Amino acid sequence: MTDSPLLHAVEVMDRLRSPGGCPWDAEQTHASLLQYLVEECYELYQAVEDGDRAAIREELGDVLLQVLFHARVAAEGPEPFTIDDVAADLVAKLVGRHPHVFAGTERVDTAERQEHRWEELKRAEKQRESSVDGV
């Protein structure tokens, strides 16, 4: 067991999905988990809207569970990837979409300008006309 609660959560999910773990967890697929993903995101949304910090913390945990669950399912499937791959992709995205912070190649001095720049970089990265294409 690790000292990091986040890594411990990954270990717990691995155990639940492994032989000798939980039969229900072992049977789940990306598709069977979709309803829970949507439900937990809506519950987090409601907690934020209500300004309920205790509920926000709890619901963030439930959303994290969904991320861990889907990553563990993906690790077992065709073209497998792990939670570490997901985290690495996220880091690359955050660094790439914040060149003013990490590369020092541009200046962004307002939140509004950063929001605009994020959408520009996202459109270029995804090669889409609009940042909401495909949503």
PDB file of C-alpha atoms in Angstrom:
ATOM      1  CA  MET A   1       0.000   0.000   0.000  1.00  0.00           C
ATOM      2  CA  THR A   2       1.233   3.469  -0.854  1.00  0.00           C
ATOM      3  CA  ASP A   3       1.252   6.616   1.277  1.00  0.00           C
ATOM      4  CA  SER A   4      -0.447   8.612  -1.477  1.00  0.00           C
ATOM      5  CA  PRO A   5      -4.252   8.516  -1.188  1.00  0.00           C
ATOM      6  CA  LEU A   6      -4.546   8.944  -4.964  1.00  0.00           C
ATOM      7  CA  LEU A   7      -2.255   5.990  -5.694  1.00  0.00           C
ATOM      8  CA  HIS A   8      -4.062   3.992  -3.009  1.00  0.00           C
ATOM      9  CA  ALA A   9      -7.345   4.677  -4.845  1.00  0.00           C
ATOM     10  CA  VAL A  10      -5.774   3.226  -8.004  1.00  0.00           C
ATOM     11  CA  GLU A  11      -4.657   0.160  -6.035  1.00  0.00           C
ATOM     12  CA  VAL A  12      -8.154  -0.311  -4.598  1.00  0.00           C
ATOM     13  CA  MET A  13      -9.711  -0.135  -8.071  1.00  0.00           C
ATOM     14  CA  ASP A  14      -7.151  -2.627  -9.355  1.00  0.00           C
ATOM     15  CA  ARG A  15      -8.028  -5.027  -6.547  1.00  0.00           C
ATOM     16  CA  LEU A  16     -11.763  -4.671  -7.166  1.00  0.00           C
ATOM     17  CA  ARG A  17     -11.295  -5.561 -10.857  1.00  0.00           C
ATOM     18  CA  SER A  18      -8.761  -8.365 -10.306  1.00  0.00           C
ATOM     19  CA  PRO A  19      -9.498 -12.058  -9.731  1.00  0.00           C
ATOM     20  CA  GLY A  20     -10.805 -12.470  -6.193  1.00  0.00           C
ATOM     21  CA  GLY A  21     -12.151  -8.925  -6.228  1.00  0.00           C
ATOM     22  CA  CYS A  22     -15.742  -7.808  -6.640  1.00  0.00           C
ATOM     23  CA  PRO A  23     -17.860  -9.719  -9.192  1.00  0.00           C
ATOM     24  CA  TRP A  24     -19.984  -6.649  -9.978  1.00  0.00           C
ATOM     25  CA  ASP A  25     -16.962  -4.440 -10.563  1.00  0.00           C
ATOM     26  CA  ALA A  26     -15.336  -7.148 -12.693  1.00  0.00           C
ATOM     27  CA  GLU A  27     -18.373  -7.324 -15.021  1.00  0.00           C
ATOM     28  CA  GLN A  28     -18.538  -3.606 -15.790  1.00  0.00           C
ATOM     29  CA  THR A  29     -17.706  -2.153 -19.193  1.00  0.00           C
ATOM     30  CA  HIS A  30     -17.342   1.383 -20.468  1.00  0.00           C
ATOM     31  CA  ALA A  31     -20.924   1.185 -21.720  1.00  0.00           C
ATOM     32  CA  SER A  32     -22.392  -0.212 -18.488  1.00  0.00           C
ATOM     33  CA  LEU A  33     -20.690   2.553 -16.495  1.00  0.00           C
ATOM     34  CA  LEU A  34     -22.022   5.438 -18.594  1.00  0.00           C
ATOM     35  CA  GLN A  35     -25.117   6.003 -16.473  1.00  0.00           C
ATOM     36  CA  TYR A  36     -22.946   6.368 -13.352  1.00  0.00           C
ATOM     37  CA  LEU A  37     -20.564   8.761 -15.073  1.00  0.00           C
ATOM     38  CA  VAL A  38     -23.411  11.058 -16.041  1.00  0.00           C
ATOM     39  CA  GLU A  39     -25.109  10.722 -12.649  1.00  0.00           C
ATOM     40  CA  GLU A  40     -21.963  11.557 -10.690  1.00  0.00           C
ATOM     41  CA  CYS A  41     -21.173  14.564 -12.888  1.00  0.00           C
ATOM     42  CA  TYR A  42     -24.681  15.915 -12.352  1.00  0.00           C
ATOM     43  CA  GLU A  43     -24.412  15.360  -8.599  1.00  0.00           C
ATOM     44  CA  LEU A  44     -21.132  17.314  -8.569  1.00  0.00           C
ATOM     45  CA  TYR A  45     -22.771  20.043 -10.628  1.00  0.00           C
ATOM     46  CA  GLN A  46     -25.608  20.259  -8.084  1.00  0.00           C
ATOM     47  CA  ALA A  47     -23.198  20.383  -5.134  1.00  0.00           C
ATOM     48  CA  VAL A  48     -21.285  23.245  -6.766  1.00  0.00           C
ATOM     49  CA  GLU A  49     -24.510  25.055  -7.585  1.00  0.00           C
ATOM     50  CA  ASP A  50     -25.628  24.630  -3.956  1.00  0.00           C
ATOM     51  CA  GLY A  51     -22.261  25.824  -2.652  1.00  0.00           C
ATOM     52  CA  ASP A  52     -22.072  22.726  -0.437  1.00  0.00           C
ATOM     53  CA  ARG A  53     -18.331  22.185   0.112  1.00  0.00           C
ATOM     54  CA  ALA A  54     -18.739  18.835   1.882  1.00  0.00           C
ATOM     55  CA  ALA A  55     -20.900  17.547  -0.976  1.00  0.00           C
ATOM     56  CA  ILE A  56     -18.429  18.940  -3.551  1.00  0.00           C
ATOM     57  CA  ARG A  57     -15.632  16.962  -1.901  1.00  0.00           C
ATOM     58  CA  GLU A  58     -17.730  13.790  -1.836  1.00  0.00           C
ATOM     59  CA  GLU A  59     -18.921  14.170  -5.428  1.00  0.00           C
ATOM     60  CA  LEU A  60     -15.402  14.919  -6.676  1.00  0.00           C
ATOM     61  CA  GLY A  61     -14.468  11.554  -5.180  1.00  0.00           C
ATOM     62  CA  ASP A  62     -17.334   9.905  -7.025  1.00  0.00           C
ATOM     63  CA  VAL A  63     -16.255  11.514 -10.316  1.00  0.00           C
ATOM     64  CA  LEU A  64     -12.676  10.392  -9.637  1.00  0.00           C
ATOM     65  CA  LEU A  65     -14.007   6.873  -9.096  1.00  0.00           C
ATOM     66  CA  GLN A  66     -15.528   6.992 -12.561  1.00  0.00           C
ATOM     67  CA  VAL A  67     -12.201   8.087 -14.073  1.00  0.00           C
ATOM     68  CA  LEU A  68     -10.323   5.334 -12.231  1.00  0.00           C
ATOM     69  CA  PHE A  69     -12.946   2.742 -13.175  1.00  0.00           C
ATOM     70  CA  HIS A  70     -12.907   3.626 -16.876  1.00  0.00           C
ATOM     71  CA  ALA A  71      -9.104   3.697 -16.940  1.00  0.00           C
ATOM     72  CA  ARG A  72      -8.944   0.259 -15.311  1.00  0.00           C
ATOM     73  CA  VAL A  73     -11.452  -1.137 -17.807  1.00  0.00           C
ATOM     74  CA  ALA A  74      -9.361   0.376 -20.609  1.00  0.00           C
ATOM     75  CA  ALA A  75      -6.197  -1.244 -19.258  1.00  0.00           C
ATOM     76  CA  GLU A  76      -7.808  -4.647 -19.816  1.00  0.00           C
ATOM     77  CA  GLY A  77      -9.143  -4.073 -23.311  1.00  0.00           C
ATOM     78  CA  PRO A  78      -7.884  -3.924 -26.854  1.00  0.00           C
ATOM     79  CA  GLU A  79      -5.348  -1.149 -27.360  1.00  0.00           C
ATOM     80  CA  PRO A  80      -4.947  -0.886 -23.590  1.00  0.00           C
ATOM     81  CA  PHE A  81      -3.984   2.259 -21.725  1.00  0.00           C
ATOM     82  CA  THR A  82      -3.602   2.995 -18.037  1.00  0.00           C
ATOM     83  CA  ILE A  83      -4.465   5.765 -15.608  1.00  0.00           C
ATOM     84  CA  ASP A  84      -0.836   6.893 -15.964  1.00  0.00           C
ATOM     85  CA  ASP A  85      -1.392   7.295 -19.719  1.00  0.00           C
ATOM     86  CA  VAL A  86      -4.518   9.345 -18.994  1.00  0.00           C
ATOM     87  CA  ALA A  87      -2.582  11.541 -16.565  1.00  0.00           C
ATOM     88  CA  ALA A  88       0.303  11.977 -19.036  1.00  0.00           C
ATOM     89  CA  ASP A  89      -2.124  13.071 -21.760  1.00  0.00           C
ATOM     90  CA  LEU A  90      -3.732  15.518 -19.340  1.00  0.00           C
ATOM     91  CA  VAL A  91      -0.361  17.018 -18.386  1.00  0.00           C
ATOM     92  CA  ALA A  92       0.573  17.403 -22.064  1.00  0.00           C
ATOM     93  CA  LYS A  93      -2.757  19.120 -22.750  1.00  0.00           C
ATOM     94  CA  LEU A  94      -2.471  21.497 -19.792  1.00  0.00           C
ATOM     95  CA  VAL A  95       1.107  22.438 -20.632  1.00  0.00           C
ATOM     96  CA  GLY A  96       0.325  22.794 -24.342  1.00  0.00           C
ATOM     97  CA  ARG A  97      -2.693  24.991 -23.723  1.00  0.00           C
ATOM     98  CA  HIS A  98      -0.810  27.252 -21.316  1.00  0.00           C
ATOM     99  CA  PRO A  99       2.236  28.327 -23.332  1.00  0.00           C
ATOM    100  CA  HIS A 100       2.241  31.636 -21.455  1.00  0.00           C
ATOM    101  CA  VAL A 101       2.973  29.716 -18.246  1.00  0.00           C
ATOM    102  CA  PHE A 102       5.191  26.837 -19.369  1.00  0.00           C
ATOM    103  CA  ALA A 103       6.964  28.054 -22.518  1.00  0.00           C
ATOM    104  CA  GLY A 104       7.025  31.789 -21.905  1.00  0.00           C
ATOM    105  CA  THR A 105       6.286  32.267 -25.600  1.00  0.00           C
ATOM    106  CA  GLU A 106       3.289  34.542 -25.207  1.00  0.00           C
ATOM    107  CA  ARG A 107       1.681  36.875 -22.740  1.00  0.00           C
ATOM    108  CA  VAL A 108      -1.794  36.314 -21.347  1.00  0.00           C
ATOM    109  CA  ASP A 109      -2.841  38.831 -18.739  1.00  0.00           C
ATOM    110  CA  THR A 110      -6.560  38.229 -18.306  1.00  0.00           C
ATOM    111  CA  ALA A 111      -8.792  35.239 -17.711  1.00  0.00           C
ATOM    112  CA  GLU A 112     -10.883  36.259 -20.730  1.00  0.00           C
ATOM    113  CA  ARG A 113      -7.807  36.234 -22.994  1.00  0.00           C
ATOM    114  CA  GLN A 114      -6.782  32.809 -21.661  1.00  0.00           C
ATOM    115  CA  GLU A 115     -10.245  31.394 -22.277  1.00  0.00           C
ATOM    116  CA  HIS A 116     -10.081  32.661 -25.860  1.00  0.00           C
ATOM    117  CA  ARG A 117      -6.539  31.303 -26.317  1.00  0.00           C
ATOM    118  CA  TRP A 118      -7.530  27.905 -24.850  1.00  0.00           C
ATOM    119  CA  GLU A 119     -10.321  27.606 -27.418  1.00  0.00           C
ATOM    120  CA  GLU A 120      -7.971  28.627 -30.252  1.00  0.00           C
ATOM    121  CA  LEU A 121      -5.417  26.019 -29.219  1.00  0.00           C
ATOM    122  CA  LYS A 122      -8.121  23.382 -28.783  1.00  0.00           C
ATOM    123  CA  ARG A 123      -9.560  24.046 -32.256  1.00  0.00           C
ATOM    124  CA  ALA A 124      -6.086  23.830 -33.799  1.00  0.00           C
ATOM    125  CA  GLU A 125      -5.264  20.655 -31.870  1.00  0.00           C
ATOM    126  CA  LYS A 126      -8.551  18.929 -32.713  1.00  0.00           C
ATOM    127  CA  GLN A 127      -8.713  20.450 -36.197  1.00  0.00           C
ATOM    128  CA  ARG A 128     -12.289  21.547 -35.666  1.00  0.00           C
ATOM    129  CA  GLU A 129     -14.150  24.622 -36.767  1.00  0.00           C
ATOM    130  CA  SER A 130     -15.686  25.138 -33.326  1.00  0.00           C
ATOM    131  CA  SER A 131     -14.582  24.081 -29.857  1.00  0.00           C
ATOM    132  CA  VAL A 132     -17.976  22.410 -29.384  1.00  0.00           C
ATOM    133  CA  ASP A 133     -17.870  20.276 -32.548  1.00  0.00           C
ATOM    134  CA  GLY A 134     -18.417  16.679 -31.563  1.00  0.00           C
ATOM    135  CA  VAL A 135     -20.126  17.523 -28.271  1.00  0.00           C
TER     136      VAL A 135
END
